[in-house]
């Protein structure tokens, strides 16, 4: 009995937290220690709620995972949420999410995605894109090719690289992997006739291109000859081209325009700012051979507002652009040093590349040389005027038919044929 009292006193003095009732078995019976009374009582145990941990206690859930780069603790296998009461709760992720994350981490090891469901493939592409797998130099290209060869235009069907020459030079192989593009904007990139991307335009992978914008790219007649050779000789390549912009290329002459006559499906053409010598002869030639009519007003197909990057890889192209801009930032710190060297004459001044906006006055000075087919009404810019004109034509036709009907009925009223006249008419 004295032993139990001493034990209760020790428990009372050393315990600082409310740990609940403490039971002691003595002589085959269970006793509860009562700290208030300081003794042992033979009572039946009462169940009352008590806290296992203190209020300041916190727990962190994590799982160890061996990574190729380093061993690190990860908590992405759980989803943490707050309830309305402010309590933190967690739930395990689904097996599909875990498998999707694992495959996206190793997306470059996929053999093929041909025949794989499109809905799941889109989620897999988004998961790999969020991990920036397609920005990696070698593995990113290999992973992107697996998606493009299986899904084609779903990955990307419209690509706008206007004034983004650095992105083209850094990610040329990735850009060439895109298949079944319908719209491609390469304006203001100064590619020239010998660029590898212009040679790629003639391949069968881009035979689906219907809209091609090559404004201000330093093209000449030689470049147009190479670009149209597959169409002129083999009836392949850009045979489905509907809209072509070759404006602000002063080296293109009347000879180069002759190569464009092989595009029989062409509906809209812009050759403003080119080096044409006989403009009237070119206008008549385009109208006689491929049915293109000179437009007196600007066409909406060449305002560069409809061409945007669209598809699964839209954010991927944006990541490429951001990576290029990040790589260019350290060069800004050297401006003061180069300015000082130029001041002392130690370096030659290098003129900046002329932007596309500076070429606009040349286009205005040479005149607007945009062409369209009369049957195709989607190319005109003043759409409201066309709609109004079509309504006026319909109204004029209705009025003409009404007047004709009135004349016919009035003639029937005032015209009376005799029996002899009817017999004469029946003989014819």
C-alpha positions as a printed NumPy array, in Angstrom:
array([[   0.   ,    0.   ,    0.   ],
       [   2.827,    2.413,    0.786],
       [   4.471,    1.443,   -2.46 ],
       [   1.423,    2.429,   -4.458],
       [   1.136,    5.746,   -2.581],
       [   4.754,    6.559,   -3.374],
       [   4.222,    5.675,   -6.996],
       [   1.188,    7.924,   -7.239],
       [   3.133,   10.799,   -5.668],
       [   5.956,   10.272,   -8.167],
       [   3.546,   10.26 ,  -11.084],
       [   1.868,   13.37 ,   -9.747],
       [   5.113,   15.3  ,   -9.381],
       [   6.719,   14.307,  -12.672],
       [   3.755,   14.536,  -15.008],
       [   3.199,   17.981,  -16.425],
       [   0.669,   17.022,  -19.093],
       [  -2.794,   15.6  ,  -18.825],
       [  -2.128,   12.042,  -19.925],
       [  -5.406,   10.645,  -18.572],
       [  -5.973,    8.016,  -15.889],
       [  -3.176,    5.595,  -14.934],
       [  -4.064,    2.041,  -13.903],
       [  -1.972,   -0.167,  -11.583],
       [  -2.557,   -3.9  ,  -11.095],
       [  -1.98 ,   -5.068,   -7.495],
       [  -2.876,   -8.437,   -5.984],
       [  -4.788,   -9.397,   -9.104],
       [  -6.965,   -6.301,   -9.052],
       [  -6.883,   -3.157,  -11.207],
       [  -6.599,    0.146,   -9.371],
       [  -6.726,    3.665,  -10.758],
       [  -4.326,    6.282,   -9.463],
       [  -6.11 ,    9.464,   -8.348],
       [  -3.637,   12.389,   -8.441],
       [  -5.971,   14.696,   -6.486],
       [  -6.407,   12.4  ,   -3.544],
       [  -2.879,   11.095,   -3.704],
       [  -3.844,    7.47 ,   -3.251],
       [  -4.984,    4.354,   -4.994],
       [  -8.688,    3.661,   -5.25 ],
       [ -10.371,    0.428,   -6.204],
       [ -12.867,    1.746,   -8.646],
       [ -14.106,    0.637,  -11.984],
       [ -12.281,    2.359,  -14.828],
       [ -14.189,    5.194,  -16.408],
       [ -13.713,    6.06 ,  -20.03 ],
       [ -13.324,    9.755,  -20.664],
       [ -11.854,   11.524,  -23.694],
       [  -8.284,   12.6  ,  -23.511],
       [  -5.782,   13.974,  -26.009],
       [  -2.977,   11.698,  -27.079],
       [  -0.751,   14.612,  -28.171],
       [  -0.418,   18.164,  -27.025],
       [  -1.827,   21.05 ,  -28.989],
       [   1.602,   22.127,  -30.164],
       [   2.321,   18.681,  -31.618],
       [   2.613,   18.508,  -35.433],
       [   3.275,   15.638,  -37.847],
       [   4.601,   15.704,  -41.395],
       [   3.847,   12.918,  -43.847],
       [   6.443,   12.115,  -46.486],
       [   7.714,    9.226,  -48.531],
       [  11.267,    8.51 ,  -49.467],
       [  11.92 ,    8.065,  -53.157],
       [  15.217,    7.419,  -54.88 ],
       [  15.755,    9.995,  -57.578],
       [  18.365,    9.851,  -60.319],
       [  19.807,   13.221,  -59.367],
       [  19.551,   13.143,  -55.571],
       [  17.641,   11.531,  -52.752],
       [  14.961,   13.829,  -51.539],
       [  11.8  ,   13.567,  -49.526],
       [   8.601,   13.94 ,  -51.47 ],
       [   5.074,   14.636,  -50.301],
       [   3.362,   14.64 ,  -53.693],
       [   1.691,   11.287,  -53.004],
       [  -0.785,   13.045,  -50.705],
       [  -3.27 ,   15.838,  -51.217],
       [  -3.53 ,   18.25 ,  -48.285],
       [  -6.721,   20.242,  -47.845],
       [  -8.242,   22.481,  -45.167],
       [ -11.731,   21.875,  -43.865],
       [ -14.245,   24.578,  -43.053],
       [ -13.25 ,   24.359,  -39.407],
       [  -9.619,   25.083,  -40.332],
       [  -8.331,   21.558,  -39.778],
       [  -5.694,   20.138,  -42.094],
       [  -6.609,   16.843,  -43.664],
       [  -4.872,   14.704,  -46.212],
       [  -5.935,   12.069,  -48.68 ],
       [  -3.85 ,    9.765,  -50.839],
       [  -3.681,   10.399,  -54.573],
       [  -5.336,    8.015,  -56.965],
       [  -3.369,    5.267,  -58.632],
       [  -3.976,    6.909,  -62.019],
       [  -2.349,   10.155,  -60.834],
       [   0.649,    8.319,  -59.422],
       [   1.16 ,    6.297,  -62.606],
       [   0.686,    9.416,  -64.74 ],
       [   3.327,   11.261,  -62.748],
       [   5.767,    8.371,  -62.999],
       [   5.37 ,    8.048,  -66.77 ],
       [   5.707,   11.802,  -67.273],
       [   8.966,   11.738,  -65.299],
       [  10.261,    9.095,  -67.705],
       [   8.438,   10.221,  -70.845],
       [  11.606,   10.067,  -72.96 ],
       [  11.754,    6.272,  -72.463],
       [   8.383,    5.65 ,  -74.145],
       [   8.73 ,    3.462,  -77.226],
       [   5.561,    4.514,  -79.041],
       [   2.176,    6.148,  -78.414],
       [   0.467,    5.052,  -81.617],
       [  -2.978,    3.685,  -80.769],
       [  -2.935,    5.17 ,  -77.261],
       [  -6.205,    6.975,  -76.266],
       [  -6.107,   10.693,  -77.026],
       [  -7.761,   11.753,  -73.752],
       [  -5.11 ,   10.081,  -71.598],
       [  -2.321,   11.173,  -73.95 ],
       [  -3.347,   14.809,  -73.539],
       [  -3.142,   14.482,  -69.751],
       [   0.236,   12.798,  -70.069],
       [   1.482,   15.6  ,  -72.313],
       [   0.272,   18.236,  -69.836],
       [   1.967,   16.439,  -66.934],
       [   5.263,   16.227,  -68.835],
       [   4.912,   19.847,  -69.916],
       [   4.402,   20.947,  -66.293],
       [   7.676,   19.205,  -65.443],
       [   9.331,   21.023,  -68.409],
       [  10.401,   17.752,  -69.973],
       [  10.185,   19.162,  -73.511],
       [  12.699,   21.921,  -72.796],
       [  15.55 ,   19.498,  -72.201],
       [  18.036,   19.377,  -75.1  ],
       [  18.067,   15.691,  -76.102],
       [  15.404,   13.896,  -74.116],
       [  12.861,   16.642,  -74.784],
       [  13.169,   16.239,  -78.552],
       [  12.83 ,   12.477,  -78.324],
       [   9.719,   12.74 ,  -76.144],
       [   8.135,   15.373,  -78.384],
       [   8.647,   13.229,  -81.467],
       [   6.742,   10.36 ,  -79.839],
       [   3.702,   12.608,  -79.406],
       [   3.851,   14.275,  -82.826],
       [   4.173,   11.026,  -84.77 ],
       [   1.154,    9.582,  -82.952],
       [  -1.21 ,   12.563,  -82.732],
       [  -0.066,   15.016,  -85.406],
       [  -2.218,   18.146,  -85.466],
       [  -3.523,   17.589,  -81.939],
       [  -0.096,   18.406,  -80.551],
       [   0.078,   21.607,  -82.624],
       [  -1.912,   22.749,  -85.645],
       [  -1.01 ,   26.457,  -85.66 ],
       [   2.449,   27.883,  -84.915],
       [   3.297,   31.569,  -84.656],
       [   7.04 ,   32.365,  -84.6  ],
       [   6.754,   35.97 ,  -85.714],
       [   9.932,   37.904,  -84.878],
       [  11.356,   34.921,  -82.944],
       [  14.501,   34.054,  -84.842],
       [  16.356,   32.983,  -81.684],
       [  13.672,   30.423,  -80.839],
       [  13.939,   29.029,  -84.368],
       [  17.726,   28.73 ,  -84.153],
       [  17.681,   27.142,  -80.694],
       [  14.736,   24.754,  -81.206],
       [  14.941,   24.055,  -84.923],
       [  14.789,   20.26 ,  -84.611],
       [  11.823,   20.474,  -82.248],
       [   9.992,   22.78 ,  -84.657],
       [  10.693,   20.407,  -87.528],
       [   9.129,   17.556,  -85.538],
       [   5.667,   19.152,  -85.689],
       [   3.471,   17.456,  -88.267],
       [   0.194,   18.384,  -89.939],
       [   0.481,   22.107,  -89.286],
       [  -2.212,   24.152,  -91.024],
       [  -0.943,   27.657,  -90.171],
       [   2.697,   28.786,  -89.916],
       [   3.783,   32.378,  -89.281],
       [   7.499,   33.061,  -89.828],
       [   7.243,   36.807,  -90.39 ],
       [  10.128,   39.141,  -89.568],
       [  12.657,   36.35 ,  -88.932],
       [  15.225,   37.218,  -91.671],
       [  15.647,   33.554,  -92.597],
       [  16.989,   34.017,  -96.127],
       [  16.929,   31.588,  -99.034],
       [  19.299,   28.993,  -97.564],
       [  17.663,   28.403,  -94.189],
       [  16.999,   24.81 ,  -93.215],
       [  13.458,   25.552,  -92.066],
       [  12.453,   26.853,  -95.506],
       [  13.79 ,   23.626,  -97.012],
       [  11.699,   21.697,  -94.501],
       [   8.571,   23.446,  -95.801],
       [   8.78 ,   21.407,  -98.983],
       [   8.649,   18.067,  -97.14 ],
       [   5.535,   15.905,  -96.938],
       [   5.294,   16.499,  -93.184],
       [   4.126,   20.074,  -93.9  ],
       [   1.994,   19.363,  -96.946],
       [  -1.026,   20.208,  -94.788],
       [  -0.013,   23.882,  -94.438],
       [  -2.79 ,   26.106,  -95.779],
       [  -1.601,   29.45 ,  -94.472],
       [   2.047,   30.512,  -94.749],
       [   3.28 ,   33.96 ,  -93.714],
       [   6.838,   34.788,  -94.842],
       [   6.822,   38.544,  -94.511],
       [  10.239,   40.262,  -94.254],
       [  12.456,   37.187,  -94.534],
       [  15.055,   38.376,  -97.072],
       [  13.708,   36.018,  -99.722],
       [  14.617,   36.226, -103.399],
       [  13.634,   34.496, -106.625],
       [  16.037,   31.642, -105.843],
       [  14.258,   30.921, -102.558],
       [  10.867,   30.842, -104.267],
       [  12.248,   28.506, -106.917],
       [  13.392,   26.012, -104.257],
       [  10.195,   26.354, -102.264],
       [   7.93 ,   25.691, -105.249],
       [  10.045,   23.002, -106.953],
       [   8.21 ,   19.999, -105.401],
       [   4.855,   21.469, -106.407],
       [   5.932,   22.304, -109.942],
       [   7.699,   19.002, -110.616],
       [   6.196,   16.32 , -108.338],
       [   2.849,   17.901, -107.4  ],
       [   3.806,   17.578, -103.717],
       [   4.827,   19.884, -100.923],
       [   2.776,   23.067, -100.458],
       [   0.101,   22.028, -102.93 ],
       [  -2.718,   22.763, -100.454],
       [  -1.593,   26.342,  -99.786],
       [  -4.469,   28.834,  -99.615],
       [  -2.921,   31.994,  -98.099],
       [   0.629,   33.2  ,  -98.82 ],
       [   2.31 ,   36.374,  -97.541],
       [   5.548,   37.388,  -99.277],
       [   5.432,   41.101,  -98.524],
       [   8.505,   43.175,  -97.578],
       [  10.913,   40.979,  -99.565],
       [  12.519,   43.47 , -101.999],
       [  14.606,   40.81 , -103.774],
       [  11.547,   39.083, -105.219],
       [  11.047,   40.197, -108.84 ],
       [   8.69 ,   39.398, -111.703],
       [  10.583,   36.139, -112.318],
       [   9.869,   34.902, -108.788],
       [   6.165,   35.641, -109.127],
       [   6.112,   33.209, -112.043],
       [   6.988,   30.355, -109.69 ],
       [   3.875,   31.084, -107.611],
       [   1.603,   30.217, -110.517],
       [   1.967,   26.548, -109.566],
       [  -0.19 ,   27.156, -106.47 ],
       [  -3.526,   26.501, -108.136],
       [  -5.481,   26.48 , -104.862],
       [  -4.143,   29.853, -103.731],
       [  -6.933,   32.186, -102.591],
       [  -5.052,   35.124, -101.043],
       [  -1.617,   36.515, -101.927],
       [   0.354,   39.502, -100.614],
       [   3.393,   40.69 , -102.595],
       [   3.5  ,   44.253, -101.305],
       [   6.976,   45.688, -100.851],
       [   8.627,   43.395, -103.403],
       [  10.931,   44.389, -106.258],
       [   8.45 ,   44.127, -109.119],
       [   9.325,   46.026, -112.289],
       [   6.111,   45.743, -114.332],
       [   3.314,   45.737, -111.765],
       [   0.478,   45.866, -114.294],
       [   1.833,   42.852, -116.163],
       [   2.077,   40.874, -112.916],
       [  -1.504,   41.809, -111.973],
       [  -2.826,   40.628, -115.341],
       [  -0.754,   37.44 , -115.18 ],
       [  -2.048,   36.469, -111.752],
       [  -5.618,   37.134, -112.805],
       [  -5.415,   35.221, -116.078],
       [  -3.569,   32.105, -114.831],
       [  -4.707,   31.48 , -111.248],
       [  -7.728,   33.787, -110.983],
       [  -6.393,   36.233, -108.375],
       [  -7.878,   39.736, -108.474],
       [  -6.059,   42.815, -107.193],
       [  -7.688,   44.128, -104.009],
       [  -8.042,   47.862, -103.53 ],
       [  -8.496,   47.526,  -99.751],
       [  -6.348,   45.618,  -97.207],
       [  -7.375,   42.023,  -96.598],
       [  -7.946,   40.685,  -93.12 ],
       [  -5.944,   37.55 ,  -93.859],
       [  -2.71 ,   39.529,  -93.707],
       [  -3.151,   41.491,  -90.484],
       [  -1.334,   38.727,  -88.494],
       [  -4.007,   38.663,  -85.799],
       [  -5.589,   35.335,  -86.699],
       [  -2.375,   33.303,  -86.553],
       [  -1.664,   32.066,  -83.039],
       [   0.053,   29.081,  -81.48 ],
       [  -2.662,   26.543,  -80.754],
       [  -2.545,   22.911,  -79.638],
       [  -1.251,   20.807,  -76.778],
       [   2.243,   22.282,  -77.127],
       [   1.149,   25.907,  -76.773],
       [   2.774,   26.247,  -73.349],
       [   5.825,   24.327,  -74.565],
       [   6.575,   26.963,  -77.209],
       [   6.143,   29.614,  -74.536],
       [   8.644,   27.797,  -72.321],
       [  11.149,   27.794,  -75.184],
       [  10.748,   31.521,  -75.606],
       [  11.186,   32.142,  -71.879],
       [  14.333,   30.002,  -71.831],
       [  15.802,   32.025,  -74.694],
       [  14.983,   35.294,  -72.936],
       [  16.591,   34.027,  -69.728],
       [  19.739,   33.139,  -71.647],
       [  19.892,   36.655,  -73.071],
       [  19.666,   38.415,  -69.691],
       [  23.4  ,   38.174,  -68.758],
       [  24.246,   40.101,  -71.92 ],
       [  22.433,   43.17 ,  -70.582],
       [  25.066,   43.57 ,  -67.873],
       [  27.738,   44.084,  -70.499],
       [  26.089,   47.098,  -72.122],
       [  27.996,   49.634,  -70.046],
       [  31.304,   47.968,  -70.851],
       [  30.635,   47.757,  -74.581],
       [  29.42 ,   51.362,  -74.587],
       [  32.694,   52.454,  -73.033],
       [  34.711,   50.474,  -75.585],
       [  32.744,   52.05 ,  -78.402],
       [  33.372,   55.49 ,  -76.936],
       [  37.12 ,   54.91 ,  -77.031],
       [  36.931,   53.44 ,  -80.522],
       [  38.113,   49.956,  -79.557],
       [  35.116,   48.183,  -81.052],
       [  33.177,   48.707,  -84.229],
       [  29.579,   49.767,  -83.86 ],
       [  27.241,   46.994,  -84.928],
       [  23.914,   48.172,  -86.173],
       [  20.864,   46.463,  -84.724],
       [  18.681,   44.257,  -86.869],
       [  15.915,   46.215,  -88.529],
       [  12.586,   45.19 ,  -87.065],
       [   9.549,   44.366,  -89.061],
       [   7.795,   47.609,  -88.175],
       [  10.457,   49.628,  -89.995],
       [   9.645,   47.964,  -93.283],
       [   6.05 ,   49.176,  -93.316],
       [   6.799,   52.547,  -95.02 ],
       [   8.324,   50.653,  -97.968],
       [   5.105,   48.724,  -98.349],
       [   3.031,   51.887,  -98.329],
       [   5.339,   53.56 , -100.814],
       [   5.234,   50.679, -103.312],
       [   1.492,   50.294, -103.008],
       [  -0.833,   47.634, -101.735],
       [  -0.415,   44.479, -103.811],
       [  -2.838,   42.037, -102.222],
       [  -4.845,   39.586, -104.302],
       [  -7.866,   37.39 , -103.716],
       [ -10.223,   35.147, -105.607],
       [ -13.657,   36.546, -106.279],
       [ -15.347,   33.271, -105.386],
       [ -13.736,   33.275, -101.952],
       [ -15.423,   35.941,  -99.84 ],
       [ -13.687,   35.117,  -96.555],
       [ -10.534,   37.018,  -97.501],
       [ -12.024,   40.509,  -97.65 ],
       [ -11.424,   42.924,  -94.841],
       [ -14.565,   45.085,  -95.195],
       [ -16.86 ,   42.214,  -94.307],
       [ -19.719,   44.48 ,  -93.296],
       [ -19.637,   46.223,  -96.652],
       [ -19.764,   42.878,  -98.426],
       [ -22.723,   41.752,  -96.361],
       [ -24.472,   45.032,  -97.059],
       [ -23.67 ,   44.686, -100.766],
       [ -25.027,   41.139, -100.835],
       [ -28.232,   42.308,  -99.162],
       [ -28.55 ,   45.071, -101.736],
       [ -28.109,   42.575, -104.561],
       [ -30.786,   40.346, -103.076],
       [ -33.134,   43.289, -102.687],
       [ -32.485,   44.399, -106.273],
       [ -33.235,   40.891, -107.525],
       [ -36.446,   40.788, -105.539],
       [ -37.473,   44.171, -106.939],
       [ -36.668,   43.112, -110.487],
       [ -38.689,   39.908, -110.099],
       [ -41.588,   41.833, -108.624],
       [ -41.577,   44.34 , -111.478],
       [ -41.366,   41.524, -114.02 ],
       [ -44.315,   39.788, -112.389],
       [ -46.306,   43.008, -112.455],
       [ -45.591,   43.534, -116.134],
       [ -46.54 ,   39.948, -116.911],
       [ -49.82 ,   40.168, -115.04 ],
       [ -50.619,   43.547, -116.558],
       [ -49.987,   42.157, -120.045],
       [ -52.205,   39.208, -119.294],
       [ -54.941,   41.581, -118.203],
       [ -54.769,   43.863, -121.236],
       [ -53.799,   41.215, -123.836],
       [ -56.725,   39.339, -125.326],
       [ -56.018,   36.787, -128.061],
       [ -58.573,   35.698, -130.565],
       [ -59.285,   32.119, -131.622],
       [ -57.338,   32.554, -134.845],
       [ -54.306,   33.808, -132.925],
       [ -54.383,   30.769, -130.635],
       [ -54.564,   28.433, -133.616],
       [ -51.568,   30.193, -135.137],
       [ -49.524,   29.872, -131.934],
       [ -50.3  ,   26.189, -131.649],
       [ -48.831,   25.517, -135.102],
       [ -45.266,   26.451, -133.897]])
